[in-house]
Short mmCIF file of C-alpha atoms and ligand atoms in Angstrom, two decimals:
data_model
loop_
_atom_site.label_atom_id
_atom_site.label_comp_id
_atom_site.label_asym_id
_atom_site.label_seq_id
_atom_site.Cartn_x
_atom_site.Cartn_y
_atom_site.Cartn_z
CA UNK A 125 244.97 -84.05 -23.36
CA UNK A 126 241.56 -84.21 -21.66
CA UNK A 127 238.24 -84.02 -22.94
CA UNK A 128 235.96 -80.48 -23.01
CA UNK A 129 233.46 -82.36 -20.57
CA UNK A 130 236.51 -84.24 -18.56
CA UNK A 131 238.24 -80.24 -17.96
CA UNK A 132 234.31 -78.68 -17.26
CA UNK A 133 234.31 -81.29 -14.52
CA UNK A 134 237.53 -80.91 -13.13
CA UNK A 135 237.46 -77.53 -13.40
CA UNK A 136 233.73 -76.92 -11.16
CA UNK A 137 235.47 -79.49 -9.07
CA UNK A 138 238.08 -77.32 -8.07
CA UNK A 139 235.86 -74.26 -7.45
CA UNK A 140 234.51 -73.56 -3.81
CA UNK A 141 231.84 -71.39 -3.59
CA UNK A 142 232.27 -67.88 -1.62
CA UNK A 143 231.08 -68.34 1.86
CA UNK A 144 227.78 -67.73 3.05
CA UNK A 145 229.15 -66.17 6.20
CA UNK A 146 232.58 -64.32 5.83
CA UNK A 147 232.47 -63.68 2.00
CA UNK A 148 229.22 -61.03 2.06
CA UNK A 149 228.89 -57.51 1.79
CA UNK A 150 225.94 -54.99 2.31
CA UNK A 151 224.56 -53.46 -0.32
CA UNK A 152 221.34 -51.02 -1.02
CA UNK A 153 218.22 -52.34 -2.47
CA UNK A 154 218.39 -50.08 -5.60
CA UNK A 155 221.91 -51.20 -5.84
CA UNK A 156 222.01 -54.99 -5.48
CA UNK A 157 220.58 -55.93 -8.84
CA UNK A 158 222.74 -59.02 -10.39
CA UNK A 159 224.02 -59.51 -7.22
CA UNK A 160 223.88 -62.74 -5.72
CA UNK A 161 221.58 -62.78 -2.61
CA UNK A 162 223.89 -64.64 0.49
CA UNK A 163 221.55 -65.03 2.93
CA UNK A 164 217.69 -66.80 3.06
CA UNK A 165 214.93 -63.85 3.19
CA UNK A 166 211.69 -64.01 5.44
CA UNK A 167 209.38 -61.77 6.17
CA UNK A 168 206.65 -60.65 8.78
CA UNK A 169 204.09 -59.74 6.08
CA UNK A 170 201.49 -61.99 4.58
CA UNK A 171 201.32 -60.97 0.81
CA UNK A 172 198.26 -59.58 0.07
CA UNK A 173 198.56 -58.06 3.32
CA UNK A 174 194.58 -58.41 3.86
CA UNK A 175 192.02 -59.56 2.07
CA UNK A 176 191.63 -57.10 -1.10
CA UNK A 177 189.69 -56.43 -4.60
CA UNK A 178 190.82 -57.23 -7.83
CA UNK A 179 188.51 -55.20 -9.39
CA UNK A 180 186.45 -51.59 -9.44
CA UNK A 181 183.38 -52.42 -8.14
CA UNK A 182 181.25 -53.59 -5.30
CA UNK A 183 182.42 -56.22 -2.28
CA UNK A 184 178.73 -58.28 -1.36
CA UNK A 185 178.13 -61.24 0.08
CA UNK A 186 177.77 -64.19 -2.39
CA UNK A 187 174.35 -65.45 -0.91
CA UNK A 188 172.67 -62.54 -1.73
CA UNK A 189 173.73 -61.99 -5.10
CA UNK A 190 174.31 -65.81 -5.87
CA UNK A 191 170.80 -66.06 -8.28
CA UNK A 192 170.92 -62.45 -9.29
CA UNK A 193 170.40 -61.63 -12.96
CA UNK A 194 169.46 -58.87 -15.34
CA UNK A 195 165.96 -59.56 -15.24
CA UNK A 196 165.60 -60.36 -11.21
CA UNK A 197 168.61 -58.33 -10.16
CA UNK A 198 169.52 -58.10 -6.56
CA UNK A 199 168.87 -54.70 -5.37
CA UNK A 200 171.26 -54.00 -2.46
CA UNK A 201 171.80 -50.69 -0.57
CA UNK A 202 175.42 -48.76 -0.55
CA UNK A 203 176.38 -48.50 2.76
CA UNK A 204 180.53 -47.10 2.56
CA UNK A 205 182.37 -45.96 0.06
CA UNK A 206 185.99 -48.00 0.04
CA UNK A 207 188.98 -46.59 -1.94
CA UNK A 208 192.31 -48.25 -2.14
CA UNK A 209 194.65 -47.52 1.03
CA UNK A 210 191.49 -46.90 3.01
CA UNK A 211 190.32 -49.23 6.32
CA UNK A 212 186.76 -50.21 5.69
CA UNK A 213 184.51 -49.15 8.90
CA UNK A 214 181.33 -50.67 8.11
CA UNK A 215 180.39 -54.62 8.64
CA UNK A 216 178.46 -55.58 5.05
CA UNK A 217 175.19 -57.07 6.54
CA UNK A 218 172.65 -59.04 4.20
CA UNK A 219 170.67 -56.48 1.48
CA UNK A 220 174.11 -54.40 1.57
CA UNK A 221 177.26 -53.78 -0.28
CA UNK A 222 180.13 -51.70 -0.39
CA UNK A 223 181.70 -49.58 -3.05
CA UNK A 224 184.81 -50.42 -3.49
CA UNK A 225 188.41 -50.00 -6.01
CA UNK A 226 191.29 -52.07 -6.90
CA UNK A 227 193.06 -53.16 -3.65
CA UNK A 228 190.95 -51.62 -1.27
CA UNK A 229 190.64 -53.98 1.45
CA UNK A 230 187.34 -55.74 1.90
CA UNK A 231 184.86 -54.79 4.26
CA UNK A 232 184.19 -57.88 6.75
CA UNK A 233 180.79 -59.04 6.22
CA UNK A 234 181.15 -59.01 1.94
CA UNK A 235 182.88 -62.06 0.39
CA UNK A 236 182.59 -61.42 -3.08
CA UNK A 237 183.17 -58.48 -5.37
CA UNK A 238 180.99 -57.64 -8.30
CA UNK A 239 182.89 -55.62 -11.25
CA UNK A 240 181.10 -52.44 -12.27
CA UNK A 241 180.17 -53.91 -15.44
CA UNK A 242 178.36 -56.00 -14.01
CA UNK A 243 176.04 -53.58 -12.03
CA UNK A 244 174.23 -50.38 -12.45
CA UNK A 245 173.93 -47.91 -9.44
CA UNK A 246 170.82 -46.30 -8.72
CA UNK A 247 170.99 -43.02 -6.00
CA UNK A 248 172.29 -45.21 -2.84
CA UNK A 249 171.39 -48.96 -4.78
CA UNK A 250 173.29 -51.26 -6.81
CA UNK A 251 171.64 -53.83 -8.93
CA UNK A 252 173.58 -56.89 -9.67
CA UNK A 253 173.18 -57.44 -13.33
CA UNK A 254 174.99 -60.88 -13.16
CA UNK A 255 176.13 -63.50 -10.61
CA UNK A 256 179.63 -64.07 -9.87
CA UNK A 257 180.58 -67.55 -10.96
CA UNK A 258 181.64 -68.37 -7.50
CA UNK A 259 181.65 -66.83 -3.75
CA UNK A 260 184.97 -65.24 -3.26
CA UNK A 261 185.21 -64.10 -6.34
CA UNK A 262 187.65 -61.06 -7.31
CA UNK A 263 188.98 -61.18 -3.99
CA UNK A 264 192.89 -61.79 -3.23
CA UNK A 265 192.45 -63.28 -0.52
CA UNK A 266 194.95 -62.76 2.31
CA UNK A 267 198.06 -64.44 2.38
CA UNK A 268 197.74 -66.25 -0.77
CA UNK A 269 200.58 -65.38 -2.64
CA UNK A 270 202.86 -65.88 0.33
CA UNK A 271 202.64 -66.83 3.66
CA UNK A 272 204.20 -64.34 7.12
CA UNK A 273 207.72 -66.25 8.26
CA UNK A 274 208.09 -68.83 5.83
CA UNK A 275 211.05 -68.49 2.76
CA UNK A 276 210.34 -65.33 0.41
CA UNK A 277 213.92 -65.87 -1.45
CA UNK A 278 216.87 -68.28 -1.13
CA UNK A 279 220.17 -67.45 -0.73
CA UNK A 280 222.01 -68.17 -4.04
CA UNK A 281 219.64 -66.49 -6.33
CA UNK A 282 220.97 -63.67 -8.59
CA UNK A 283 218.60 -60.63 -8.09
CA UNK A 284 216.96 -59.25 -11.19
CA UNK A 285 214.10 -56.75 -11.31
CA UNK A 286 211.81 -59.37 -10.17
CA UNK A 287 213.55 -60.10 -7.18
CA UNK A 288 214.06 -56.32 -6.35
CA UNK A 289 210.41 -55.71 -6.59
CA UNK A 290 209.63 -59.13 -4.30
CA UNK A 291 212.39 -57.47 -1.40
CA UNK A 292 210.95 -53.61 -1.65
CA UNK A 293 207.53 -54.78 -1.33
CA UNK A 294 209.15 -57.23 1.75
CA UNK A 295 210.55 -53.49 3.14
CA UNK A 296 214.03 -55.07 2.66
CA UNK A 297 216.35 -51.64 1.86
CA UNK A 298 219.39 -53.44 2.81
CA UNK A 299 220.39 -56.46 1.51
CA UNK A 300 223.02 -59.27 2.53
CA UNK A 301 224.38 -60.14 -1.08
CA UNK A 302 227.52 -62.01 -1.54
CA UNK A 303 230.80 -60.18 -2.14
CA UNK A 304 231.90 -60.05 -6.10
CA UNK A 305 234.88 -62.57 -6.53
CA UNK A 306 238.13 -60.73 -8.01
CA UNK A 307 239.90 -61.90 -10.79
CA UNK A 308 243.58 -60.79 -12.04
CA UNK A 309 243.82 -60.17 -15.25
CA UNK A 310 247.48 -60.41 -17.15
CA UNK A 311 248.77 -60.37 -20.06
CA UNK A 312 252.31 -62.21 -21.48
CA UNK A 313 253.77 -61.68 -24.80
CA UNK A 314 256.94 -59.18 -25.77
CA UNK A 315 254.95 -58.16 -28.86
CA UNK A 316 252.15 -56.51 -26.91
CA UNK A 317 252.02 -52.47 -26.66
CA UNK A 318 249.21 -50.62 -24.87
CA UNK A 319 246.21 -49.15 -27.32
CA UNK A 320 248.03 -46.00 -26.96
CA UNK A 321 251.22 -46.43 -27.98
CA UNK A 322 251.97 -46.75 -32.31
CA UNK A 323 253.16 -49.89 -33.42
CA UNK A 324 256.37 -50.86 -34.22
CA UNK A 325 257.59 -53.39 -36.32
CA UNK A 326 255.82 -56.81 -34.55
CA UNK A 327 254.09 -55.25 -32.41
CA UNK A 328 250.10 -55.80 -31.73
CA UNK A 329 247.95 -54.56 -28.93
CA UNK A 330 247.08 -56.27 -25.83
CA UNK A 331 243.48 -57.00 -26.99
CA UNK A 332 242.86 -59.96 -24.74
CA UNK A 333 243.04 -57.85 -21.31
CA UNK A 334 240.20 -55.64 -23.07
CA UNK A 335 238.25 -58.86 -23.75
CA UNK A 336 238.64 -60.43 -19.79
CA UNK A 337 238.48 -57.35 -17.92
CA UNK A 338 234.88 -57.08 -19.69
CA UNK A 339 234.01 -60.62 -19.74
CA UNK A 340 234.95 -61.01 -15.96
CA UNK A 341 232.63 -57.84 -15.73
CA UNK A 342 229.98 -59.29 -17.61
CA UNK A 343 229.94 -62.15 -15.46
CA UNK A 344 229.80 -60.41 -11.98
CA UNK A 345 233.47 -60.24 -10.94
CA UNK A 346 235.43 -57.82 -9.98
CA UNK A 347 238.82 -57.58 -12.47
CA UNK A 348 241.94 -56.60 -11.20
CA UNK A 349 244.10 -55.66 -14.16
CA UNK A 350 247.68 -56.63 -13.85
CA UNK A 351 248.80 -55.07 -17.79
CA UNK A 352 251.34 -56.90 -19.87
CA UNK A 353 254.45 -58.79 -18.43
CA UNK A 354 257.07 -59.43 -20.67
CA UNK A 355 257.91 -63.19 -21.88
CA UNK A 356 260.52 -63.09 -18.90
CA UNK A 357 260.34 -66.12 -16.23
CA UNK A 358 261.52 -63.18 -13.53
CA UNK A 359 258.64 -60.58 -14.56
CA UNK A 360 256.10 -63.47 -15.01
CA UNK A 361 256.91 -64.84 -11.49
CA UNK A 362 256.61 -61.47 -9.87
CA UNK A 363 253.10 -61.00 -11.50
CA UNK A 364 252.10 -64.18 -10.60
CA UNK A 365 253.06 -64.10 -7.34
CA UNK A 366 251.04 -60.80 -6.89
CA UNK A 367 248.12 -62.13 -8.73
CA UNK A 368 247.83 -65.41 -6.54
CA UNK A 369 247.38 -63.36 -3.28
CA UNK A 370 245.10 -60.23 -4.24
CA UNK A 371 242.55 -62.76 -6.40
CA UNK A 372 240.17 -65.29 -5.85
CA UNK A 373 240.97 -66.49 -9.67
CA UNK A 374 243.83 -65.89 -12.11
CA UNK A 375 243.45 -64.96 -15.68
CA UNK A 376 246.45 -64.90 -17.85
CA UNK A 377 246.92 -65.25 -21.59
CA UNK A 378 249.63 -65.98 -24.09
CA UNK A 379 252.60 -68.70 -23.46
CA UNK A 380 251.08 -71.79 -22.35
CA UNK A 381 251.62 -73.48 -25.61
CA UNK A 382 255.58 -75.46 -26.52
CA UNK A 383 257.16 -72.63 -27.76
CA UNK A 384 260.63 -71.30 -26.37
CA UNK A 385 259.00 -67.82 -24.84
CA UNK A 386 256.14 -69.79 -23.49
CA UNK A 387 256.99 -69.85 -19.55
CA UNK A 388 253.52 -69.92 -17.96
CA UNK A 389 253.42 -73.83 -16.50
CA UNK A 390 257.41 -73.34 -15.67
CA UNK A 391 256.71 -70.57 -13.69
CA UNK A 392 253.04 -72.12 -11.82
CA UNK A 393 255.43 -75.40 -11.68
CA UNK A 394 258.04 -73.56 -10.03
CA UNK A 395 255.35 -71.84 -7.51
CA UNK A 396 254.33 -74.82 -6.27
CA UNK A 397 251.05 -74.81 -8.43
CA UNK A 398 249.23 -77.97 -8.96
CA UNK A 399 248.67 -78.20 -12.51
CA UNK A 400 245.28 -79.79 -13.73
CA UNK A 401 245.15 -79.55 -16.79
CA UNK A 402 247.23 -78.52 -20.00
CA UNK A 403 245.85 -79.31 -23.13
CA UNK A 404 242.21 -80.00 -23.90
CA UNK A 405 240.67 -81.33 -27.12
CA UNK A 406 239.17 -78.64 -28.57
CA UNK A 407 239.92 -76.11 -31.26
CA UNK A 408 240.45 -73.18 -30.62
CA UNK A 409 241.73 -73.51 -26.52
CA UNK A 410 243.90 -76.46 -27.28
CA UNK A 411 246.55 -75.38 -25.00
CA UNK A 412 245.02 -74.33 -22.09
CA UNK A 413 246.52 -74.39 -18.41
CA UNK A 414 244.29 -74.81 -15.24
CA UNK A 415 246.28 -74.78 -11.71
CA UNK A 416 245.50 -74.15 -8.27
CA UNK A 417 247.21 -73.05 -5.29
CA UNK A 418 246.77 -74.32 -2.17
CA UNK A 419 245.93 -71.63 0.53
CA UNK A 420 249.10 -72.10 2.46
CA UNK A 421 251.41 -70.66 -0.20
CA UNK A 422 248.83 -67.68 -0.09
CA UNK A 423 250.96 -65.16 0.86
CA UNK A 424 250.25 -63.27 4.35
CA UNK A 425 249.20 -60.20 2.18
CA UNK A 426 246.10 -62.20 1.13
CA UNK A 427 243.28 -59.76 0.47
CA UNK A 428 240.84 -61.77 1.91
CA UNK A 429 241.22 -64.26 5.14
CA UNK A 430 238.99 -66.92 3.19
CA UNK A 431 241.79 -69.91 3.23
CA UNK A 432 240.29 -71.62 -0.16
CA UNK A 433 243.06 -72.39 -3.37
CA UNK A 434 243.01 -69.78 -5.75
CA UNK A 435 242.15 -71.03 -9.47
CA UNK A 436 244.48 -70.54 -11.99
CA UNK A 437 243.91 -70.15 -15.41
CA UNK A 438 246.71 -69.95 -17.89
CA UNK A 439 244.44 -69.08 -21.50
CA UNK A 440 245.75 -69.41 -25.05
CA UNK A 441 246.79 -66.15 -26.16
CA UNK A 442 244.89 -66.27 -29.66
CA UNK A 443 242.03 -64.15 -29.10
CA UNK A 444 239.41 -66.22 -30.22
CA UNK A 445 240.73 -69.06 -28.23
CA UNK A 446 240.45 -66.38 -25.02
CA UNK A 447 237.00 -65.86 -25.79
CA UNK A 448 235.72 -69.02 -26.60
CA UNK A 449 237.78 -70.76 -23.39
CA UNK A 450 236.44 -67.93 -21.50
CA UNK A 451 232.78 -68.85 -22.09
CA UNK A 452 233.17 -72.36 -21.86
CA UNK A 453 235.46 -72.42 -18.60
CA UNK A 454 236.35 -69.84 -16.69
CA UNK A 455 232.68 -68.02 -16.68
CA UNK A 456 231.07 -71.38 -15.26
CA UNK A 457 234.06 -71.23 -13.12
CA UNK A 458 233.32 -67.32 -11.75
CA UNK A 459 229.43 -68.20 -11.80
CA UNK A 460 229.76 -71.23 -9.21
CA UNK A 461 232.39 -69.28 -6.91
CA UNK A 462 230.13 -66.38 -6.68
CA UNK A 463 227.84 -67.95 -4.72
CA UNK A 464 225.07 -69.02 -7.33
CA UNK A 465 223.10 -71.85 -6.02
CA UNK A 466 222.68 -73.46 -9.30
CA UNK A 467 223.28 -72.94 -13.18
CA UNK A 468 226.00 -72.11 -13.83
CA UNK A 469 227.03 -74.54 -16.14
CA UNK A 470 226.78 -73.37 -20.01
CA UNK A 471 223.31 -74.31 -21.26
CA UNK A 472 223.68 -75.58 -24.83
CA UNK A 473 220.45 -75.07 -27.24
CA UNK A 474 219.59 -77.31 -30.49
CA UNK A 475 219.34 -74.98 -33.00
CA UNK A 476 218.72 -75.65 -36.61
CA UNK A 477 222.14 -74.46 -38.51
CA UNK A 478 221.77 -71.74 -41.58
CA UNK A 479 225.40 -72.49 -43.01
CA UNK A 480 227.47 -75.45 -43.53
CA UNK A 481 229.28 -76.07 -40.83
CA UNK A 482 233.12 -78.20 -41.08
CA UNK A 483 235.95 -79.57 -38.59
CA UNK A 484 238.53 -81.91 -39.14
CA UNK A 485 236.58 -83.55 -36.40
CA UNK A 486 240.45 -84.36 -34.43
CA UNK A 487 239.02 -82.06 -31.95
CA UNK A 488 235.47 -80.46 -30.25
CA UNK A 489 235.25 -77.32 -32.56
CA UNK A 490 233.66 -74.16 -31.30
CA UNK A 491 232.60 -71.86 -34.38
CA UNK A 492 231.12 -68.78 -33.68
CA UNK A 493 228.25 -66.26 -35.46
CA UNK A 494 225.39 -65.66 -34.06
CA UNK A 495 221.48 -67.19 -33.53
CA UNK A 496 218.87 -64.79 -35.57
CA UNK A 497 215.38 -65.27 -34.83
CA UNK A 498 213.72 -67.06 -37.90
CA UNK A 499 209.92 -67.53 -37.36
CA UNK A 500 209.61 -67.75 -33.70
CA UNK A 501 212.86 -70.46 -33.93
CA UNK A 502 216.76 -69.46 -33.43
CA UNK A 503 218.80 -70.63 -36.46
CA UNK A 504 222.07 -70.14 -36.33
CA UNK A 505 224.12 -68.24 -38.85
CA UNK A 506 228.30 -68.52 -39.28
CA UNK A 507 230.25 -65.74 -38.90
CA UNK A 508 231.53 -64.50 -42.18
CA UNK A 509 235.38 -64.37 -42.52
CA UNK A 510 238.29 -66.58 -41.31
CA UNK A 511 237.51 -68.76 -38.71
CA UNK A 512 241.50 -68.63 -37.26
CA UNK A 513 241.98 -68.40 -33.69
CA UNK A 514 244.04 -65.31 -34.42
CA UNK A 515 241.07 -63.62 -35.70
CA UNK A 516 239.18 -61.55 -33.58
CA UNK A 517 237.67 -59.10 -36.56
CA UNK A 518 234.72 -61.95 -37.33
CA UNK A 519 234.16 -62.72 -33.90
CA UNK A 520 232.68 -58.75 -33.52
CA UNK A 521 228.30 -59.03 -33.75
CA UNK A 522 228.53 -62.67 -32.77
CA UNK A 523 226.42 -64.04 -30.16
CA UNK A 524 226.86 -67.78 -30.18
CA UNK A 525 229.21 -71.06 -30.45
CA UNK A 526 228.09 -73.92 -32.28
CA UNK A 527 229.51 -76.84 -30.81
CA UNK A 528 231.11 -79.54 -33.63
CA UNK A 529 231.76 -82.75 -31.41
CA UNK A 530 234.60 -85.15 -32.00
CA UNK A 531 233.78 -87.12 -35.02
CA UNK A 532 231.49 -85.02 -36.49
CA UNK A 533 233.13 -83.43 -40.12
CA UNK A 534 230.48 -81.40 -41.32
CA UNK A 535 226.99 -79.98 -40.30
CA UNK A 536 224.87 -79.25 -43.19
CA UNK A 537 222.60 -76.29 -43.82
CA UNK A 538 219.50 -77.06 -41.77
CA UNK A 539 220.88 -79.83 -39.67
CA UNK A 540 220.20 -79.25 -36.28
CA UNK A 541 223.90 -78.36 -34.17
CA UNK A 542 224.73 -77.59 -30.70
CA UNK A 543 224.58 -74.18 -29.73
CA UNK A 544 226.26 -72.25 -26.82
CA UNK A 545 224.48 -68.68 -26.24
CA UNK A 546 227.37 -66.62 -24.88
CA UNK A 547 225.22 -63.28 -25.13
CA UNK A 548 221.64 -61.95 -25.34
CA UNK A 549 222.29 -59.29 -28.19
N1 LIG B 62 254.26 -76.19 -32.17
C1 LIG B 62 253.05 -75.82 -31.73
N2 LIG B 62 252.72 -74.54 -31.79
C2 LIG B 62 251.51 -74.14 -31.37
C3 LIG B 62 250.60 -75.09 -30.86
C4 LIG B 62 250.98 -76.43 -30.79
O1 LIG B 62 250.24 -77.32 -30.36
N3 LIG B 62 252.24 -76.75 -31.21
N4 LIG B 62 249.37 -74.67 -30.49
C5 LIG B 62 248.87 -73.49 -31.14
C6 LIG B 62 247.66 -73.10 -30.54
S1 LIG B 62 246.33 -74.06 -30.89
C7 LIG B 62 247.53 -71.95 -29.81
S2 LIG B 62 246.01 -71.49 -29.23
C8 LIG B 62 248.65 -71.10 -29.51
C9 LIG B 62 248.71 -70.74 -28.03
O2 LIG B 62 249.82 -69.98 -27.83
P1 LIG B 62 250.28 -69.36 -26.46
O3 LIG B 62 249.23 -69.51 -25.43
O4 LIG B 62 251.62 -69.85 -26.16
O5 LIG B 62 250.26 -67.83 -26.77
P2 LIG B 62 251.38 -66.96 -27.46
O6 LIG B 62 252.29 -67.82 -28.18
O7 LIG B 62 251.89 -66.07 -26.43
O8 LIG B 62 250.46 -66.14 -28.46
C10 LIG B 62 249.69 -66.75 -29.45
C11 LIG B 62 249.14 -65.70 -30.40
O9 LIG B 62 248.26 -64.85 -29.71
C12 LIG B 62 248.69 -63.48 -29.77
N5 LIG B 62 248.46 -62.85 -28.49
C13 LIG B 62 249.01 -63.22 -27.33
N6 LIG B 62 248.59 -62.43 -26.33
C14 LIG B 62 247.76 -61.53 -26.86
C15 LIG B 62 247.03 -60.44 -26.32
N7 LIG B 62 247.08 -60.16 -25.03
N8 LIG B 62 246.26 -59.73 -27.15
C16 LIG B 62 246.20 -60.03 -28.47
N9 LIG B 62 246.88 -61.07 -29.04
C17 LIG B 62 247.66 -61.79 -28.25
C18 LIG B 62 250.17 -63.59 -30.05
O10 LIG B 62 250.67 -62.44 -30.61
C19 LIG B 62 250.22 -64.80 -30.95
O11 LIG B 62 249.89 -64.46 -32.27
O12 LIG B 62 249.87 -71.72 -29.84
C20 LIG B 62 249.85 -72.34 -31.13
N10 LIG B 62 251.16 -72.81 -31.41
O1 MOO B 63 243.74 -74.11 -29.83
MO1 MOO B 63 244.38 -72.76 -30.77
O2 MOO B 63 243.36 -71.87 -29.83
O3 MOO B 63 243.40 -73.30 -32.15
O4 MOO B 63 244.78 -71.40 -31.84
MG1 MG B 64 253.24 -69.43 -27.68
#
């Protein structure tokens, strides 16, 4: 049995990142957000492009309105007229100014601009009601938000609406983004049925593909969903087999605990996997199986020509041990191959806890509800209901995990706990 922080090692350990060169794809600007950007961007432009205003008003030069106030005002004549996306003509030449807007580029000559407030026009004159505070003031100056032909972005970043904006204002329409990683999904278990199908006697629904085939969504993969195989070594091999050489990871659920139906680390044995790990201490996700294959036994069919091990994970078929293993595992795991430069380990938060909180404190516990907002500060709130691992009615409208460590019985109402966010609603 190895520790939750021993298995979040090994596991990122095992996990080589998709590579920079063969493992990319083109994509459209408009359609690259949350993708993960593969290569470094530059660009020609200085940003501002010129020197510009930042406000309506009038570009001068500082020296002649540097003493100017509402009594002595300098009186300076209008000599151009300078809207935004207009190229000034004029050269601003002492006793002058220049009308000018919001990022219309300065006329050479001025160095300052003067907001309208400050001013009041008269026929072809403006008088300067107040002096700037300094020369060069509300100018953006060129070049001094970012610099022509040095880094804009760096590969490894995952592009939000911030980036997007950065690379369209960069004229980037095209963008070299990492390819999503693909992940089998299967299911084992002789009780499982489709959501279609009515239930006999025994039977339950195969929930947990449901729950990966979103989660691997959710965390930019691409699933591959392999449906139920039957708790049959011969139907489990054959799936696995297929799994190992059309994914980059493997996501199975159900029989990797002692039980006489429970075939999973036969079969990987049997395959040649290496196993890594088979039992961690935590509760739920006790039994869980983490294997690789080494590229060689990759079949010839592989989907890709990238020669890395594919990752194997054999989950705990309880649903709220899927879940909860999922977060704290195999999304790290999917995060790091996709090509994300950093964080993608789970960030825990301190959070002050609403409810009593218990474990037997044998193993790390992982209870889940969900952080409300209380004041400006997240406390975090139980889920009502039974906390089983077979339970997945409770875990509905939750957010979070709090984390009990080894040792630690009970967490009291307004003792601060460990808190993994696993989703932003
Ligand atoms: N003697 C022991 N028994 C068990 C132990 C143990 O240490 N000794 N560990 C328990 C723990 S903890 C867990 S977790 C489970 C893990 O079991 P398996 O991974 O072998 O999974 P199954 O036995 O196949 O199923 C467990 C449970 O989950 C339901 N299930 C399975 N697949 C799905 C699915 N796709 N969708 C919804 N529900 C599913 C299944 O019906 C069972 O109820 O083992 C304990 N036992
Ligand atoms: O480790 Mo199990 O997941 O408690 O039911
Ligand atoms: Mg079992």
């Amino acid at each position: 049995m190895v520790s939750v922080s021993d298995a979040e090692a090994i596991i990122l350990n095992l996990v080589q990142p998709l590579n920079s060169q063969r493992d990319t794809e083109i994509v459209d600007l408009l359609a690259a957000d949350h993708r993960i950007l593969a290569t470094p961007v530059t660009s020609p432009l200085d940003f501002p492009h010129w020197d510009n205003s930042a406000m309506d008003g009038y570009a001068v030069r500082y020296k002649d309105v540097q003493d100017s106030n509402a009594e002595q005002p300098a009186i300076l004549e209008i000599v151009e007229e300078i809207p935004a996306g207009y190229q000034p003509k004029s050269t601003i030449q002492p006793g002058q100014a220049a009308r000018i807007f919001t990022g219309a580029v300065m006329p050479t000559g001025a160095d300052t601009v003067i907001m309208q407030e400050r001013t009041r026009q008269e026929a072809n004159h403006v008088l300067i009601l107040a002096a700037p505070t300094k020369s060069q003031e509300f100018v953006r100056q060129k070049a001094s938000f970012y610099q022509a032909d040095t880094q804009l972005l760096p590969a490894g970043i995952q592009l939000k609406a911030q980036e997007i904006a950065v690379l369209a204002a960069a004229q980037c329409p095209r963008l070299n983004v990492y390819r999503r990683p693909r992940v089998a999904i299967f299911s084992t278990g002789d009780e499982l049925v489709t959501l279609e199908k009515p239930l006999q006697p025994g039977q339950i629904v195969d929930s947990n593909q449901y729950a990966l085939a979103t989660l691997v969504r959710e965390s930019g993969a691409e699933p591959l969903l392999l449906g139920i195989v039957k708790d049959d070594p011969v139907a489990l091999q054959e799936t696995m087999n297929y799994a190992i050489n059309n994914a980059d990871i493997v996501i199975s659920s159900g029989g990797v605990s002692v039980g006489d139906y429970d075939y999973v680390d036969q079969i990987l044995e049997s395959l040649k996997a290496k196993i890594h790990i088979r039992t961690v201490e935590m509760r739920p996700g006790k039994p869980l199986t983490v294997a690789t294959f080494p590229p060689q036994i990759v079949g010839v069919q592989s989907f890709t020509p990238v020669q890395q091990p594919t990752l194997y994970f054999g989950l705990p078929g309880n649903p709220a041990a899927v879940l909860v293993t999922f977060w704290r595992f195999v999304q790290p795991a999917i995060r790091k191959l996709s090509g994300l430069a950093e964080g993608w380990e789970p960030a825990f938060l301190k959070v002050r806890s609403h409810d009593e909180l218990r474990s037997d404190g044998k193993r790390e516990t992982y209870i889940w509800g969900r952080l409300h907002l209380v004041d400006g500060v997240y406390e975090f709130h139980k889920a009502g209901g039974s906390h089983s691992s077979g339970n997945l009615i409770n875990l509905a409208q939750t957010n979070a995990l709090a984390v009990l460590p080894i040792g630690t019985t009970l967490i009291s109402p307004q003792q601060e706990v460990q808190v993994l966010q696993v989703s932003n609603s």
